[in-house]
Short mmCIF file of C-alpha atoms in Angstrom, two decimals:
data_model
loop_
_atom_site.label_atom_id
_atom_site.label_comp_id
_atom_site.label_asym_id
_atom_site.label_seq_id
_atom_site.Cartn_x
_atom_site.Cartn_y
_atom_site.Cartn_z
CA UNK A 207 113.31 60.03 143.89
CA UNK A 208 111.57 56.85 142.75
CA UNK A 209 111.58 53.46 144.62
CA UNK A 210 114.90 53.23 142.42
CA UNK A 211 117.02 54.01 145.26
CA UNK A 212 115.24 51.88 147.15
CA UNK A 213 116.00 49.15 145.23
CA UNK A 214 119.53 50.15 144.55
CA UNK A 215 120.10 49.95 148.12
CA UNK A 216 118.48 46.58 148.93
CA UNK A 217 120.68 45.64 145.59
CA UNK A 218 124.24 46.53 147.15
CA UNK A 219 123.28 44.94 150.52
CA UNK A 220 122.58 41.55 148.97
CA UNK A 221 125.59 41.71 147.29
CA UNK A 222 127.47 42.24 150.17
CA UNK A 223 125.94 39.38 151.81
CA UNK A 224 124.18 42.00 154.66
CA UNK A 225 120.67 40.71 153.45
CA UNK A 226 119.25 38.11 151.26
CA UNK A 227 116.36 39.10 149.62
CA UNK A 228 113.62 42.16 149.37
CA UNK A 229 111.56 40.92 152.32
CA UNK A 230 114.18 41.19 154.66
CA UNK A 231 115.78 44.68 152.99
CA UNK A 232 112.24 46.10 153.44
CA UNK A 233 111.43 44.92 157.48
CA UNK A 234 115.09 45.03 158.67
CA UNK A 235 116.11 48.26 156.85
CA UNK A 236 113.22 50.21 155.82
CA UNK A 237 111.24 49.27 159.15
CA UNK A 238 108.11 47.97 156.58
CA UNK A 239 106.46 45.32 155.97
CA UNK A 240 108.20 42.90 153.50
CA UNK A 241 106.03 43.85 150.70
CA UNK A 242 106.50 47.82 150.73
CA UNK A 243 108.53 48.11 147.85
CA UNK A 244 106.22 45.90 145.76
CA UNK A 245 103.30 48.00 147.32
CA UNK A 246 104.97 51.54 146.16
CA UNK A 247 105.67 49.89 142.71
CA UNK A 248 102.23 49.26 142.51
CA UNK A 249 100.61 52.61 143.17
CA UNK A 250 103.39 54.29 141.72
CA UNK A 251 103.98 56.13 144.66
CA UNK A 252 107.07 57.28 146.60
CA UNK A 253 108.88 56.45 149.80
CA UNK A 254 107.70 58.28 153.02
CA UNK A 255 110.64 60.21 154.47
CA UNK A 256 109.92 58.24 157.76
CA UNK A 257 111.54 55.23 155.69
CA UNK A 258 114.74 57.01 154.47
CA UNK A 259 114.85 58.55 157.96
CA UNK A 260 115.04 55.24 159.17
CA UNK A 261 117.14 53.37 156.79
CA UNK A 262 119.77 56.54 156.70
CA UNK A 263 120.17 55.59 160.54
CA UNK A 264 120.73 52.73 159.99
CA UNK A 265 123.65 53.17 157.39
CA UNK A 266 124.92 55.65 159.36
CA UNK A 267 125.13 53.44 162.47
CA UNK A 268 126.87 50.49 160.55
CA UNK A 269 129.13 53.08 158.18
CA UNK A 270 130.61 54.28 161.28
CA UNK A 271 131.09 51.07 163.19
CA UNK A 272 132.31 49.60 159.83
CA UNK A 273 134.97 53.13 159.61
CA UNK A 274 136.36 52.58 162.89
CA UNK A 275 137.39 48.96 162.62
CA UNK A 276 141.42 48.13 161.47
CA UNK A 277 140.22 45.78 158.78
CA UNK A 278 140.55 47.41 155.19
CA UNK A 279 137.48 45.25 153.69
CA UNK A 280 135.52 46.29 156.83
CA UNK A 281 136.07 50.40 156.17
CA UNK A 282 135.57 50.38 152.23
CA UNK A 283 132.04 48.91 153.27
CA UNK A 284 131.75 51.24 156.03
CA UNK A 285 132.73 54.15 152.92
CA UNK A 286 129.93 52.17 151.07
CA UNK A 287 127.35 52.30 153.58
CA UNK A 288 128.01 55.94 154.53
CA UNK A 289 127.36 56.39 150.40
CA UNK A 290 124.26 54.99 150.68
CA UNK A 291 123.35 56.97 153.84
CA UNK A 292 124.42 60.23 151.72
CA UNK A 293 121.76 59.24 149.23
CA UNK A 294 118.93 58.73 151.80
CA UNK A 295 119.76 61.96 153.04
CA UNK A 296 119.89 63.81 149.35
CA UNK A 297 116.14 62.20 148.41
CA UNK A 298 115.06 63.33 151.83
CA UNK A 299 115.52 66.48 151.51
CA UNK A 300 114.84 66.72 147.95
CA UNK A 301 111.21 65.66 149.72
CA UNK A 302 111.56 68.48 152.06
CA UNK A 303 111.99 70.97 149.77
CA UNK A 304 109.27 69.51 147.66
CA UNK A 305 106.71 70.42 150.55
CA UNK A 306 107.66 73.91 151.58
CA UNK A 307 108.25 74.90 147.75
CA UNK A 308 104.31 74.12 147.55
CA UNK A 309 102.60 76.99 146.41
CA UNK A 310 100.36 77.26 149.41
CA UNK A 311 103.39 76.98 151.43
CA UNK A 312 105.43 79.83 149.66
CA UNK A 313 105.29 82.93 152.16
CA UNK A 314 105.63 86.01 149.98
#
């Protein structure tokens, strides 16, 4: 995964009003310093799977607190935020795999 989901996510939470801009997505969410998606851009790195382990928490925490409420608006963003979570998860372990697939890590 590229720092497209990243920015994808930080995307659908300033549209919902949940953050207003990247510096705040990336400390509040990500648990980084407000330039890390700027930072990855640059190098033309990845995310570390310590940041979509935190930020899939995070959905998670909100999806479900969002779920149990009796307001409709409230548990179609608490659908959206557990969608988002779902992605963290897929790109982490896409990363996982990536690592023990290694050949040096391949036990034969």
């Amino acid at each position: 995964m590229s720092i497209r989901l990243l920015e994808h996510m930080r995307d659908e939470l300033i549209a919902t009003g949940i953050v207003q801009n990247t510096p705040e997505f990336c400390h509040s969410w990500l648990g980084r310093s407000e330039g890390y998606i700027r930072v990855l851009r640059y190098h033309n790195t990845e995310q570390s799977v310590e940041t979509l382990s935190v930020c899939a928490s995070k959905l998670g925490y909100y999806a479900a607190r969002l779920a149990a409420s009796d307001q409709p608006q409230h548990q179609a963003w608490g659908k959206r935020l557990a969608y988002l979570k779902a992605l963290c998860d897929r790109a982490i372990a896409t990363q996982a795999e990536a690592v023990w697939r290694a050949p040096e890590r391949m036990a034969l």
